Amino acid sequence: MGKAITNINRYSVSEEEKRDKDFAEVKEAVADNKDAILKGIQLLKALEEGGTLDTAYAFTNAKRTALERVVQEISKEQYTPLLENLPSLIFLIGELDVNGIRDLTKRLNKGIEEMEQVPSDEKSNVLDVMKALKDPDVNRSLTMMLGFLRGMGRS
Amino acid sequence: MIERDHTVVTINGTEYLGEPGQNLLELIQSSGQSVPAICYTESLGSIQTCDTCIVQVNGELVRACGQTVEAGMSVQTELPHVHKSQKEALDRILEKHELYCTVCDYNNGSCEIHNTMAEFGLEHQSRPFQPTTYNRDESGSFYRYDPDQCILCGRCVEVCQDVQVNETLTIDWERQEPRVIWDNDVPIDQSSCVNCGQCSTVCPCNAMMEKGMEGEAGFLTDQKPGILKSMIELTKKVETGYGPLFAVSDTEAEMRESRIKKTKTVCTYCGVGCSFDVWTKDREVLKVEPHPESPANGISTCVKGKFGWDYVNSEERLQRPLLRKGDHFEEVEWEEAIGFVAKRMKEIKAEKGSDHLGFISSSKATNEESYLMQKLARQVIGTNNIDNCSRYCQTPATKGLFRTVGHGGDSGSIDDIASAELVMTIGSNTAESHPVLASRIKRSQKLFNQKLYVFDLRKHEMAKRADKFIQPKSGTDLVWLSAVTKYILDQGWEDRSFLENWVNHFEEYRESLEPFTLEYASDMTGISIEELKQLADTIAHAESVAVCWAMGVTQHMRGADTSTAISNLLLITGNYGKPGTGAYPLRGHNNVQGCSDFGSMPSFYVGYEKTTDEDVRGKYEKAWGVELPGGTGKDNHQMIEAIHDGDLSAMYVMGEDTGIVDANINYVTAAFEKLDLFIVQDLFLTKTAEYADVVLPASPSLEKDGTFTNTERRIQRLYKALEPLEGTKPDWQIIQLIAQALGFDWGYSHPSQIMEEAAGLAEMFAGVSYERLQGYQTLQWPVQADGTDEPLLFTDGFPFKDKKAKLFPLEFELQYDTSEEYDLHVNNGRLLEHFHEGNMTYKSEGIARKTPNAFIEVSEELAKERGISEGAEVKLISESGEATGVVTVTDRVKGKEIFLPLNDSGKSAVNFLTDNRVDKDTNTPAYKEIAVKMKVLKKKGKSPIPPNNHRRGHPVPQISVRVEDKWKREDYQFPGSQVRR
């Protein structure tokens, strides 16, 4: 029973009421998801202990600017070769014979160890070298090196 | 089988059976072979622009999509030179399209360039990307075009020319750098583009893209243009070779899945019932994506469905119930509002009786909500005073069909309309009111020789396209329909065997046609005798006839009779029960059909089971555990009258702006003022809501689950895409709360339970369930218990005892005409870009900037006679009221006829002019019978149609994309022949 009206008195909730309501809502959500939230807290704790949380926080805050800066910087001409090399480098790693290199590295290390024990003023004459060839360790080293030189020349 | 035996095709040495007439590419794809194909889609067919699907057929390199399977074809898809040609075509595409997928808004897993290149295993680009000299076109409201990403596949042109048939887009192959152009090369915004958005839907990449997606879809795409450019460069540097690029961008696309929600919904803007996925991010609508498998619309949409969803997040949405307190509303909690409603309903029922309450359902709400509204009225309150707004539009059509063929709905599907040999539209501004359905007719007429006959006062788009456009005098369609029917019988052109097998009351009907001579008809309608004869000839001899009609028929004092006359004509010519035939009363709103189907009518329960039928009532009494009222209730019109007479004291209106959309609104709003209790449920504080005692804030379609039934009787599910806006509730929940407060605990937790209950009660929906309606699956009623539905009705007779339809005798008397004082006839109807009174579509900034207001169309003759020109301001005065508006002078109307779009709620609202005249059988207001006089307020002024309105554009019709012109270019060489050399 009435004329057309358009005025609306907005329902106003006091700040306190609103906060109480929000709190109740959150409380309910917490209760409903107890396990997940506890796990979440553990996760946060782990991140905090490792210092990751601070980093992530700082990065998130500066995400847009950081990205802009990085993109701007990295787009400069001087990085072009780097950027273009980056994927090639990755592919290169894929092609390396890691086991071979590991073996070689071990041998290199051993060699260095041995080398360090040789007094710095000691000298060898041709005879010493000929004699050393009879030492199976020296002989193997030389044979391997010759093989390496052959292979490198071929490719 | 013999026919099939002939189409054995050998692909890479294995034999496959092709369908006769099948496209070769389709066969190759279905055989599991992989051939790249970018321009081809099943929906659009073969365009032959991208050259990527090259295969070898009988030794020749050809485009697979350009071939039809033939018996004995030998096809090779894997030979080295075949592969090389395909690669050449793909390389050419990548010269035009830069791959920066990770920072591209189109990188959502469905980019066809990305996917094709990845599947082909293209690792490196042979030639560098070459940008064009063109700028992006960002001028339009809803989508933008980027020539630098466009591969000129021409899908957008194909869809614009031959699917939407708006004929705005072409590719100019003549110029140095071909590109897509609008009209004769104007910016998007200045063109004839109607923003149906289909170009952006079919674009295989990001060239034509919805603006809603820009900077929103990706994790890295929301950047300043400069940074974005740098990032594109960076992406290219780091992701050398396409392999890593695809790996990174695919991962990013996967990540987007968790952020962008894609929900199937059904459009709410008309009865066509387009379905599509709506992409949302939080509450933001990014885009609408139709699917080829969307049953009513396929890949099609109109501007409203594709882009008109801003209202969902409008600031003006109500977010708390309102209670009238003296001269203002007060926002209250739901408990208080529901408590008040229940208390007042109870009091009024106790004091004055159940029948003092009236209920109005919404044709915009779901079937389940219609069901609950009538359940509330009948079970809880105990009255049959329940109706819905289809009373304003389509009840006369339903009536006409009930009288003759027994089912009040479209006889077939939109596919039947598209495949008819002859389509007649009567009083239907189809291209603006049912745009996607109109496009199907436009396509069939343009490409497949369908004949289109348009009967209308106004020369709207369909009239301009028609093979024959006839303008009968307003309100006389019944006469020419009957005269044509009589002439067909006189000539012996009727379908004898159909009539003998399937139709009753022939003799009686034939006698009733006596007065409808050609002379009489010509006299009444203004159509010449010769023309009537030709009409009869065409109709009688067409293989299949489908008649579509709308408000131009129904909103007259003889709306039901005229609808009956259409059905009579179809019966006489045997145009029922066969593919491509039938009666199609095009339903106006998304759920006009379903709202009535599900019981929101004063005389029917669900499925048109009569309230006066003891058995039916008994069934519902048992189900609902109460005694139910007998007889029939009041319809909308009678309710308003009853308020004035003091017989109705309370009204509950759900989702309807009755105070604008009912006829003679001064009379209607005067009634509202007399109510003791007026409850309005809506999204906004509508004109109607301003009169309410309680306003309940509801949630729109995107915020709820449910079903709608489109004009094809097709029941379709909509899924909740967004949570209800804070403080609002879906209508079904609100009604349930009221019932509960009144002591009836229904206990529904999901609309599927409501459907289950309704389907269990109504025979017509016996097999309807949410399981059967999952995703894009639909059912067209009647649906048997085993889930069998009926896309085409009457294939096995009519739903009467002896399975025979009934011819229904009619009379005619012209009751409406203009007079010396009220000398102008006002016609009214929809505008493409607005819906109803406009409270949803005017909220879309993109629509409002192009069509900011309604306008009054005046003929050139009348303008000259009254000395007015474009932009004049006039006042139209009828016997009931007056409306003012701004004039546009146009050839769409002629003589002393004026057109006023109904999409306005201000001073131009047409219903200030309409009166209480109604259809004699259904009480549907005779909106289309208004005589006015015109007072000129200002002789000329600024045109009400802005310069960027599509009505000012200049379409450029052609068939498809004219790829032959591409092939003719000097710099074009078929990749196949290049490889051979």
Coordinates of C-alpha atoms in Angstrom, one line a residue, chain A residues 1-13 21 25 63-64 67-72 74-77 79-80 83-84 86-88 91, chain B residues 220 222-224 227 230-231 234 237-238 240 244 318 320 322 324 326-333 672-677 685 690-691 693 726:
Chain A
M1 CA 0.0 0.0 0.0
G2 CA 2.0 2.9 -1.2
K3 CA 3.4 5.2 -3.7
A4 CA 6.6 4.5 -5.6
I5 CA 9.7 5.3 -3.5
T6 CA 13.4 5.0 -4.2
N7 CA 15.0 6.1 -1.0
I8 CA 16.9 3.4 0.8
N9 CA 18.2 3.7 4.4
R10 CA 21.3 1.5 4.2
Y11 CA 21.6 -1.1 6.9
S12 CA 24.5 -0.1 8.9
V13 CA 26.4 -2.5 11.0
K21 CA 30.6 -11.6 12.4
E25 CA 33.0 -16.9 10.1
K63 CA 56.8 -8.9 -7.7
R64 CA 55.7 -6.5 -10.4
L67 CA 59.7 -8.5 -12.9
E68 CA 59.7 -5.2 -14.8
R69 CA 63.3 -4.5 -13.7
V70 CA 64.5 -8.0 -14.6
V71 CA 62.8 -7.9 -17.9
Q72 CA 64.1 -4.5 -18.7
I74 CA 67.8 -8.7 -19.3
S75 CA 66.4 -7.3 -22.5
K76 CA 69.5 -5.2 -23.0
E77 CA 71.7 -6.0 -26.0
Y79 CA 72.7 -10.1 -22.5
T80 CA 71.6 -11.4 -25.9
L83 CA 70.4 -15.6 -23.2
E84 CA 71.1 -17.3 -26.5
L86 CA 71.8 -20.4 -21.9
P87 CA 69.6 -22.9 -23.7
S88 CA 72.7 -24.2 -25.6
F91 CA 71.7 -28.9 -24.1
Chain B
L220 CA 52.2 -12.9 -17.1
D222 CA 48.9 -8.2 -17.4
Q223 CA 51.8 -5.9 -18.2
K224 CA 52.4 -2.4 -19.5
I227 CA 57.1 -4.5 -20.8
S230 CA 60.1 -6.8 -24.0
M231 CA 58.8 -10.0 -22.6
L234 CA 62.7 -12.3 -24.1
K237 CA 65.4 -15.4 -27.0
V238 CA 65.2 -17.9 -24.2
T240 CA 64.9 -21.2 -28.8
P244 CA 61.0 -25.6 -25.2
L318 CA 20.4 -5.1 -4.3
R320 CA 19.9 -6.8 1.3
L322 CA 14.3 -3.9 1.7
R324 CA 9.0 -0.2 3.3
G326 CA 6.9 5.2 5.5
D327 CA 8.5 7.2 2.8
H328 CA 11.6 5.1 2.4
F329 CA 13.0 1.5 2.3
E330 CA 15.1 0.1 5.0
E331 CA 17.7 -2.5 4.5
V332 CA 17.0 -5.5 6.8
E333 CA 18.3 -9.0 7.5
F672 CA 0.0 -1.6 -7.0
E673 CA -0.7 1.4 -4.8
K674 CA -3.8 -0.2 -3.5
L675 CA -2.2 -3.5 -2.4
D676 CA -2.0 -4.4 1.3
L677 CA 1.1 -6.5 0.7
L685 CA 15.2 -1.8 -7.4
E690 CA 9.5 1.0 -6.0
Y691 CA 5.9 0.2 -5.1
D693 CA 6.4 -3.3 0.7
E726 CA 26.8 -11.4 -0.9

